[in-house]
């Protein structure tokens, strides 16, 4: 969910003439090939993935692990501090800035301070969430937190690091949002949380196309959708690359889809290696009766799917989503009705923005462990494609604004130009 927008950010910065070096581990390197084929000057610093007692051998990202492994992954990556430091110190013309995901803050911010260069946080989110999450730690009295007030210890345990303080103290923030969505809240975030103007809404950053093994054939899915005669008649059900459902949740979801009578596409995660090692109740198994009972009116897809292409198809009218920001963005840009089931972390802030502030989504369920009532869920699914919704109309309009923002002269396009100008001037 974070890697592909980061690659698109690199694409946009390369288009504007900046030299890019990706720090990457061997197993992730093939995903970078499409970007390097477009931008041959993009360089790589390939470092072995550090070993960690909690992470199975051969795993180098969160795609194959449950969310409970995030601290372990971050702790493992923090061991790259020293080799990256040595690379910088020995480089004849080292980079002038570090741009990295906000998850790596516990060691990349101290690294940037040690090197005396700027560190920019890439937050695949929007001002509403960051303002809510960071405002409580942004000030001590009347003084904005800065380098002098942050303990520059490299924390190998993310739970011990004051990551929000590190993020706020960083030189700049990049948001995968757009100015028209963030509105005045972006100005509030700059003034009252950051204490400076170096925050840029530069999205939507579309996922840069990559080759992913074991992916579903796009042609087969599109052919099935093409056979659906009515527009906005299919419900798409998907919970992103990280969320997994318990057996009880899968049973209730299957029952709800069955009772609704709607045409559907349901994407299901493959089993994760971290769970096979003894993790929590991670079933994500479709009930054995479901596919036979719903044969002819839906598809169950396992593993990676062409989600953006599915959502953009004329036949898809609604999307049952966990409200992860990247998935939400794809839904907004496609103009579908968003059926919100926020589960954890920033999902709740995203849902509040979508439902209460923007009016482009409908709340269906809430909570990571919540088991929805199948009858109520069936009603939501049936009505989501059975009548017109003002929320869908507003989503369509907001999607148009988002696309305009990244076109030449648009607000996000100009924000990227401004960012590059600032980086190039110092």
Coordinates of C-alpha atoms in Angstrom, one line a residue:
X1 CA 0.0 0.0 0.0
X2 CA 2.9 2.4 0.6
X3 CA 5.5 1.2 -1.9
X4 CA 3.7 1.8 -5.2
X5 CA 2.7 5.4 -4.4
X6 CA 6.3 6.0 -3.4
X7 CA 7.4 4.7 -6.8
X8 CA 4.9 7.1 -8.4
X9 CA 6.4 10.0 -6.3
X10 CA 9.8 9.0 -7.6
X11 CA 8.4 9.0 -11.2
X12 CA 7.0 12.5 -10.8
X13 CA 10.2 13.9 -9.2
X14 CA 12.3 12.3 -12.0
X15 CA 10.0 13.9 -14.6
X16 CA 11.0 17.2 -13.0
X17 CA 14.7 16.6 -13.3
X18 CA 15.7 15.4 -9.8
X19 CA 18.2 12.6 -9.4
X20 CA 16.8 9.7 -7.4
X21 CA 18.5 6.9 -5.5
X22 CA 16.3 4.1 -4.1
X23 CA 17.4 2.2 -1.0
X24 CA 16.0 -1.2 -1.6
X25 CA 16.3 -4.8 -0.6
X26 CA 16.9 -7.7 -3.1
X27 CA 13.5 -9.2 -3.1
X28 CA 11.8 -5.9 -3.7
X29 CA 14.2 -4.9 -6.5
X30 CA 12.1 -6.5 -9.3
X31 CA 9.2 -4.2 -8.5
X32 CA 11.4 -1.2 -9.3
X33 CA 12.1 -2.4 -12.9
X34 CA 9.2 -0.6 -14.6
X35 CA 10.2 2.7 -13.0
X36 CA 13.9 2.2 -14.1
X37 CA 12.8 1.3 -17.6
X38 CA 11.1 4.7 -17.8
X39 CA 13.8 6.5 -15.9
X40 CA 17.2 4.8 -16.5
X41 CA 19.0 7.4 -14.4
X42 CA 17.2 6.2 -11.2
X43 CA 19.9 4.6 -9.2
X44 CA 19.6 1.9 -6.5
X45 CA 21.4 1.2 -3.3
X46 CA 20.7 -2.5 -2.8
X47 CA 21.2 -3.7 0.8
X48 CA 20.6 -7.2 2.2
X49 CA 17.4 -7.4 4.3
X50 CA 18.6 -7.5 8.0
X51 CA 17.7 -10.6 9.9
X52 CA 15.2 -10.5 12.7
X53 CA 14.2 -13.3 15.1
X54 CA 10.5 -12.6 14.5
X55 CA 10.5 -12.5 10.7
X56 CA 10.5 -15.7 8.6
X57 CA 13.5 -16.0 6.2
X58 CA 12.8 -14.7 2.8
X59 CA 10.2 -12.1 3.8
X60 CA 11.2 -8.4 3.2
X61 CA 8.0 -6.5 3.5
X62 CA 4.6 -6.5 5.1
X63 CA 2.7 -8.0 2.2
X64 CA 3.2 -11.5 3.6
X65 CA 2.8 -10.6 7.3
X66 CA -0.1 -9.5 9.5
X67 CA -0.1 -6.0 11.0
X68 CA 1.2 -7.3 14.3
X69 CA 4.6 -7.6 12.6
X70 CA 5.0 -3.9 11.9
X71 CA 7.3 -3.2 14.9
X72 CA 9.4 -6.2 13.9
X73 CA 9.7 -5.0 10.3
X74 CA 10.6 -1.5 11.3
X75 CA 13.1 -2.8 13.8
X76 CA 14.7 -4.9 11.1
X77 CA 14.9 -2.0 8.7
X78 CA 16.5 0.2 11.4
X79 CA 19.6 -1.9 11.1
X80 CA 20.2 -0.3 7.7
X81 CA 21.1 2.9 9.5
X82 CA 24.9 2.2 9.6
X83 CA 25.3 0.9 6.0
X84 CA 23.3 3.9 4.6
X85 CA 25.4 6.3 6.8
X86 CA 28.6 4.8 5.5
X87 CA 27.3 5.0 1.9
X88 CA 26.5 8.7 2.3
X89 CA 29.9 9.5 3.9
X90 CA 31.8 7.7 1.1
X91 CA 29.7 9.0 -1.8
X92 CA 31.4 11.8 -3.9
X93 CA 28.1 13.5 -4.5
X94 CA 25.6 12.3 -1.9
X95 CA 21.9 13.1 -2.0
X96 CA 20.8 16.4 -0.5
X97 CA 17.6 15.0 1.1
X98 CA 16.0 11.8 2.4
X99 CA 12.4 11.1 1.5
X100 CA 11.0 8.1 3.3
X101 CA 7.8 6.6 4.6
X102 CA 6.5 7.8 8.0
X103 CA 6.8 4.3 9.4
X104 CA 10.7 4.5 9.2
X105 CA 10.8 7.8 11.2
X106 CA 12.4 6.2 14.3
X107 CA 15.8 5.8 12.5
X108 CA 15.6 7.9 9.3
X109 CA 15.1 11.2 11.1
X110 CA 18.2 10.7 13.3
X111 CA 20.1 9.6 10.2
X112 CA 19.2 12.8 8.4
X113 CA 20.2 14.9 11.4
X114 CA 23.5 13.0 11.6
X115 CA 24.2 13.7 7.9
X116 CA 23.0 17.3 8.2
X117 CA 20.5 17.0 5.3
X118 CA 16.8 17.5 5.0
X119 CA 14.4 14.7 5.7
X120 CA 10.9 14.7 4.1
X121 CA 8.1 12.5 5.4
X122 CA 6.0 10.8 2.8
X123 CA 2.7 10.2 4.4
X124 CA 0.2 8.3 2.2
X125 CA -2.6 10.1 3.9
X126 CA -4.3 13.6 4.2
X127 CA -4.2 16.6 6.4
X128 CA -7.3 15.6 8.4
X129 CA -5.7 12.4 9.7
X130 CA -2.3 13.9 10.4
X131 CA -3.7 16.9 12.1
X132 CA -5.7 14.6 14.4
X133 CA -2.8 12.2 15.1
X134 CA 0.0 14.7 15.5
X135 CA -1.6 17.7 17.1
X136 CA -1.3 16.4 20.7
X137 CA 2.5 16.3 20.5
X138 CA 3.2 19.2 18.2
X139 CA 3.8 21.8 20.9
X140 CA 5.5 22.2 24.3
X141 CA 4.0 25.3 25.7
X142 CA 4.1 27.9 22.9
X143 CA 7.2 26.4 21.2
X144 CA 7.0 24.0 18.2
X145 CA 9.1 20.9 18.7
X146 CA 12.4 21.2 16.8
X147 CA 15.7 19.4 16.6
X148 CA 16.8 20.7 20.0
X149 CA 13.8 19.1 21.7
X150 CA 14.0 15.7 20.1
X151 CA 16.1 12.9 21.5
X152 CA 18.2 11.8 18.4
X153 CA 18.6 8.2 19.5
X154 CA 18.1 5.5 16.8
X155 CA 15.2 3.5 18.2
X156 CA 15.3 -0.1 17.0
X157 CA 12.0 -0.6 18.8
X158 CA 9.4 1.6 17.1
X159 CA 7.2 1.5 20.3
X160 CA 9.9 3.3 22.2
X161 CA 10.4 6.1 19.7
X162 CA 8.5 9.4 19.8
X163 CA 7.8 9.0 16.1
X164 CA 5.2 11.8 15.9
X165 CA 7.7 14.3 17.4
X166 CA 10.3 13.1 14.8
X167 CA 7.9 13.5 12.0
X168 CA 6.9 17.0 13.1
X169 CA 10.6 18.0 13.5
X170 CA 11.4 16.8 10.0
X171 CA 12.1 19.4 7.3
X172 CA 8.9 18.7 5.3
X173 CA 5.8 16.6 4.8
X174 CA 4.4 15.2 1.6
X175 CA 0.8 14.2 1.6
X176 CA -0.9 11.8 -0.9
X177 CA -3.9 14.1 -1.0
X178 CA -4.8 17.2 -3.0
X179 CA -5.3 20.8 -1.8
X180 CA -9.0 21.0 -2.6
X181 CA -9.7 18.0 -0.3
X182 CA -7.4 19.2 2.5
X183 CA -8.8 22.7 2.3
X184 CA -8.2 25.1 5.2
X185 CA -7.2 22.2 7.4
X186 CA -3.8 22.0 5.5
X187 CA -3.2 25.6 6.5
X188 CA -4.1 24.8 10.1
X189 CA -1.8 21.8 10.0
X190 CA 1.1 23.9 8.8
X191 CA 0.6 26.7 11.3
X192 CA -0.5 24.8 14.5
X193 CA 1.1 21.4 14.1
X194 CA 4.2 21.9 12.0
X195 CA 5.0 25.5 12.7
X196 CA 6.1 26.0 9.1
X197 CA 4.8 25.9 5.5
X198 CA 6.7 23.0 4.2
X199 CA 3.8 20.6 3.7
X200 CA 2.7 19.7 0.2
X201 CA -0.5 17.9 -1.0
X202 CA 0.8 16.3 -4.1
X203 CA -1.8 13.5 -4.9
X204 CA -3.5 11.6 -6.0
X205 CA -0.3 9.5 -6.6
X206 CA -1.5 6.7 -8.8
X207 CA 0.2 3.3 -8.1
X208 CA 3.0 3.0 -10.5
X209 CA 2.4 -0.1 -12.7
X210 CA 4.5 -3.1 -11.6
X211 CA 4.7 -6.7 -12.5
X212 CA 3.3 -8.8 -9.6
X213 CA 3.6 -12.6 -9.7
X214 CA 0.5 -14.8 -9.3
X215 CA -1.8 -11.9 -10.3
X216 CA -5.3 -12.4 -11.5
X217 CA -5.8 -12.0 -15.3
X218 CA -7.1 -8.5 -15.9
X219 CA -8.7 -9.7 -19.2
X220 CA -10.8 -12.4 -17.4
X221 CA -12.2 -10.0 -14.9
X222 CA -12.9 -7.3 -17.4
X223 CA -14.7 -9.8 -19.7
X224 CA -17.0 -10.8 -16.8
X225 CA -17.7 -7.2 -16.0
X226 CA -18.4 -6.4 -19.7
X227 CA -21.1 -9.1 -19.6
X228 CA -22.9 -7.1 -16.9
X229 CA -25.5 -5.2 -18.9
X230 CA -26.5 -2.6 -16.3
X231 CA -24.2 0.2 -15.1
X232 CA -23.5 0.5 -11.4
X233 CA -24.9 -2.9 -10.7
X234 CA -21.9 -4.7 -9.2
X235 CA -20.6 -4.5 -5.6
X236 CA -16.9 -4.7 -5.2
X237 CA -15.7 -6.1 -1.8
X238 CA -12.1 -5.8 -0.8
X239 CA -10.1 -4.9 2.3
X240 CA -6.7 -4.1 1.0
X241 CA -3.4 -5.9 1.3
X242 CA -3.2 -6.1 5.1
X243 CA -6.6 -6.6 6.6
X244 CA -7.6 -10.2 7.3
X245 CA -11.0 -11.4 8.6
X246 CA -11.8 -14.1 11.1
X247 CA -13.9 -17.1 10.3
X248 CA -17.0 -15.6 11.9
X249 CA -16.5 -12.4 9.9
X250 CA -16.0 -14.3 6.6
X251 CA -19.2 -16.4 7.4
X252 CA -21.2 -13.2 8.0
X253 CA -19.9 -11.4 5.0
X254 CA -20.6 -14.4 2.8
X255 CA -24.1 -14.7 4.2
X256 CA -24.7 -11.0 3.6
X257 CA -23.6 -11.1 0.0
X258 CA -25.6 -14.3 -0.6
X259 CA -28.8 -12.8 0.9
X260 CA -28.4 -9.5 -1.0
X261 CA -28.8 -11.1 -4.4
X262 CA -26.4 -8.6 -5.9
X263 CA -23.8 -9.2 -8.6
X264 CA -20.4 -9.0 -6.9
X265 CA -16.6 -9.3 -7.0
X266 CA -15.1 -10.3 -3.7
X267 CA -11.3 -10.2 -3.3
X268 CA -9.8 -12.5 -0.7
X269 CA -6.3 -12.4 0.8
X270 CA -3.9 -15.3 0.4
X271 CA -2.7 -16.9 3.7
X272 CA 0.2 -15.0 5.3
X273 CA 3.4 -16.6 6.4
X274 CA 3.4 -14.8 9.7
X275 CA 0.1 -16.4 10.6
X276 CA 1.4 -19.8 9.6
X277 CA 4.0 -19.3 12.3
X278 CA 1.4 -19.1 15.0
X279 CA -0.2 -15.7 14.7
X280 CA -3.7 -14.7 15.5
X281 CA -7.0 -16.0 14.1
X282 CA -6.3 -15.2 10.4
X283 CA -8.7 -17.3 8.4
X284 CA -9.8 -15.2 5.4
X285 CA -11.3 -18.5 4.1
X286 CA -14.5 -18.3 2.1
X287 CA -17.1 -20.7 3.4
X288 CA -17.3 -23.9 1.4
X289 CA -20.9 -23.4 0.5
X290 CA -20.6 -19.8 -0.8
X291 CA -19.2 -20.2 -4.4
X292 CA -21.7 -22.9 -5.4
X293 CA -24.6 -21.0 -4.0
X294 CA -23.7 -17.7 -5.8
X295 CA -22.4 -19.2 -9.0
X296 CA -23.2 -17.1 -12.0
X297 CA -23.6 -13.8 -10.3
X298 CA -20.2 -13.1 -8.8
X299 CA -16.5 -13.7 -8.7
X300 CA -14.3 -14.7 -5.8
X301 CA -10.7 -13.6 -6.6
X302 CA -7.7 -14.6 -4.4
X303 CA -4.4 -12.7 -4.2
X304 CA -3.5 -9.6 -6.1
X305 CA -6.3 -8.1 -8.4
X306 CA -6.4 -5.2 -10.8
X307 CA -8.5 -3.2 -8.3
X308 CA -8.2 0.2 -9.9
X309 CA -9.4 -1.2 -13.3
X310 CA -12.2 -3.0 -11.6
X311 CA -13.5 0.1 -9.8
X312 CA -13.3 2.2 -12.9
X313 CA -15.5 -0.2 -14.9
X314 CA -19.0 1.1 -15.7
X315 CA -20.6 -1.9 -14.2
X316 CA -19.2 -1.4 -10.6
X317 CA -21.5 0.8 -8.5
X318 CA -20.3 0.4 -4.9
X319 CA -17.2 -0.6 -2.9
X320 CA -17.3 -2.2 0.5
X321 CA -13.9 -1.0 1.9
X322 CA -11.9 -0.9 5.1
X323 CA -11.1 2.8 4.4
X324 CA -7.4 2.4 3.9
X325 CA -6.4 5.7 2.2
X326 CA -4.9 4.2 -1.0
X327 CA -8.0 2.1 -1.6
X328 CA -10.3 5.0 -0.7
X329 CA -8.5 7.2 -3.2
X330 CA -9.1 4.5 -6.0
X331 CA -12.7 4.4 -5.1
X332 CA -13.1 8.2 -5.1
X333 CA -11.4 8.5 -8.5
X334 CA -13.7 5.8 -9.9
X335 CA -16.9 7.6 -8.7
X336 CA -18.3 4.6 -6.9
X337 CA -20.4 4.6 -3.7
X338 CA -18.1 3.9 -0.8
X339 CA -19.5 1.5 1.8
X340 CA -17.3 2.1 4.9
X341 CA -16.1 -0.6 7.3
X342 CA -13.2 1.1 9.1
X343 CA -11.2 -1.4 11.1
X344 CA -8.1 0.2 12.7
X345 CA -5.5 2.9 12.8
X346 CA -6.2 5.8 10.4
X347 CA -9.2 4.0 8.9
X348 CA -11.5 5.7 11.5
X349 CA -10.2 9.2 10.6
X350 CA -10.6 8.4 6.9
X351 CA -14.1 7.2 7.5
X352 CA -15.0 10.3 9.5
X353 CA -13.7 12.5 6.7
X354 CA -15.5 10.5 4.0
X355 CA -18.8 10.3 5.8
X356 CA -19.1 13.4 8.0
X357 CA -17.0 16.0 6.2
X358 CA -17.2 15.1 2.5
X359 CA -20.5 13.1 2.3
X360 CA -19.1 10.6 -0.2
X361 CA -19.5 7.4 1.9
X362 CA -22.0 5.4 4.0
X363 CA -21.0 3.7 7.2
X364 CA -21.9 0.0 7.1
X365 CA -19.9 -1.5 10.0
X366 CA -17.0 -0.5 12.3
X367 CA -14.2 -2.3 14.1
X368 CA -11.5 -4.9 13.4
X369 CA -13.3 -7.6 15.4
X370 CA -16.9 -6.7 14.6
X371 CA -19.0 -9.4 13.0
X372 CA -21.7 -7.6 10.9
X373 CA -25.3 -8.7 11.0
X374 CA -25.8 -10.6 7.6
X375 CA -29.3 -9.3 7.1
X376 CA -28.4 -5.6 7.7
X377 CA -25.3 -6.1 5.5
X378 CA -27.4 -7.6 2.7
X379 CA -29.7 -4.6 2.8
X380 CA -26.8 -2.2 2.5
X381 CA -25.3 -4.1 -0.4
X382 CA -28.7 -4.4 -2.3
X383 CA -29.5 -0.7 -1.8
X384 CA -26.0 0.4 -2.8
X385 CA -26.7 -0.7 -6.4
X386 CA -30.5 -0.5 -6.3
X387 CA -31.0 3.2 -6.1
X388 CA -29.3 6.6 -6.7
X389 CA -27.3 8.0 -3.8
X390 CA -26.2 11.6 -3.3
X391 CA -23.0 10.2 -1.8
X392 CA -22.1 8.7 -5.2
X393 CA -22.8 11.9 -7.0
X394 CA -20.5 13.8 -4.6
X395 CA -17.8 11.1 -5.0
X396 CA -18.0 11.5 -8.8
X397 CA -17.5 15.3 -8.5
X398 CA -14.7 15.0 -6.0
X399 CA -13.0 12.5 -8.3
X400 CA -13.1 15.0 -11.1
X401 CA -11.5 17.6 -8.9
X402 CA -8.8 15.2 -7.9
X403 CA -7.9 14.3 -11.5
X404 CA -7.9 18.0 -12.4
X405 CA -5.4 18.7 -9.5
X406 CA -2.7 16.5 -11.1
X407 CA -3.1 17.8 -14.6
X408 CA -0.8 20.5 -15.9
X409 CA -1.5 23.7 -14.0
X410 CA -3.6 21.9 -11.4
X411 CA -3.1 22.4 -7.6
X412 CA -1.2 19.2 -6.9
X413 CA 0.9 19.6 -10.1
X414 CA 1.9 23.1 -9.0
X415 CA 2.6 21.8 -5.5
X416 CA 5.1 19.3 -6.9
X417 CA 6.7 22.0 -8.9
X418 CA 7.1 24.1 -5.8
X419 CA 8.6 21.2 -3.9
X420 CA 11.2 20.6 -6.6
X421 CA 12.0 24.3 -6.7
X422 CA 12.6 24.3 -2.9
X423 CA 14.7 21.2 -3.0
X424 CA 16.8 22.4 -5.9
X425 CA 17.4 25.9 -4.4
X426 CA 19.3 24.6 -1.4

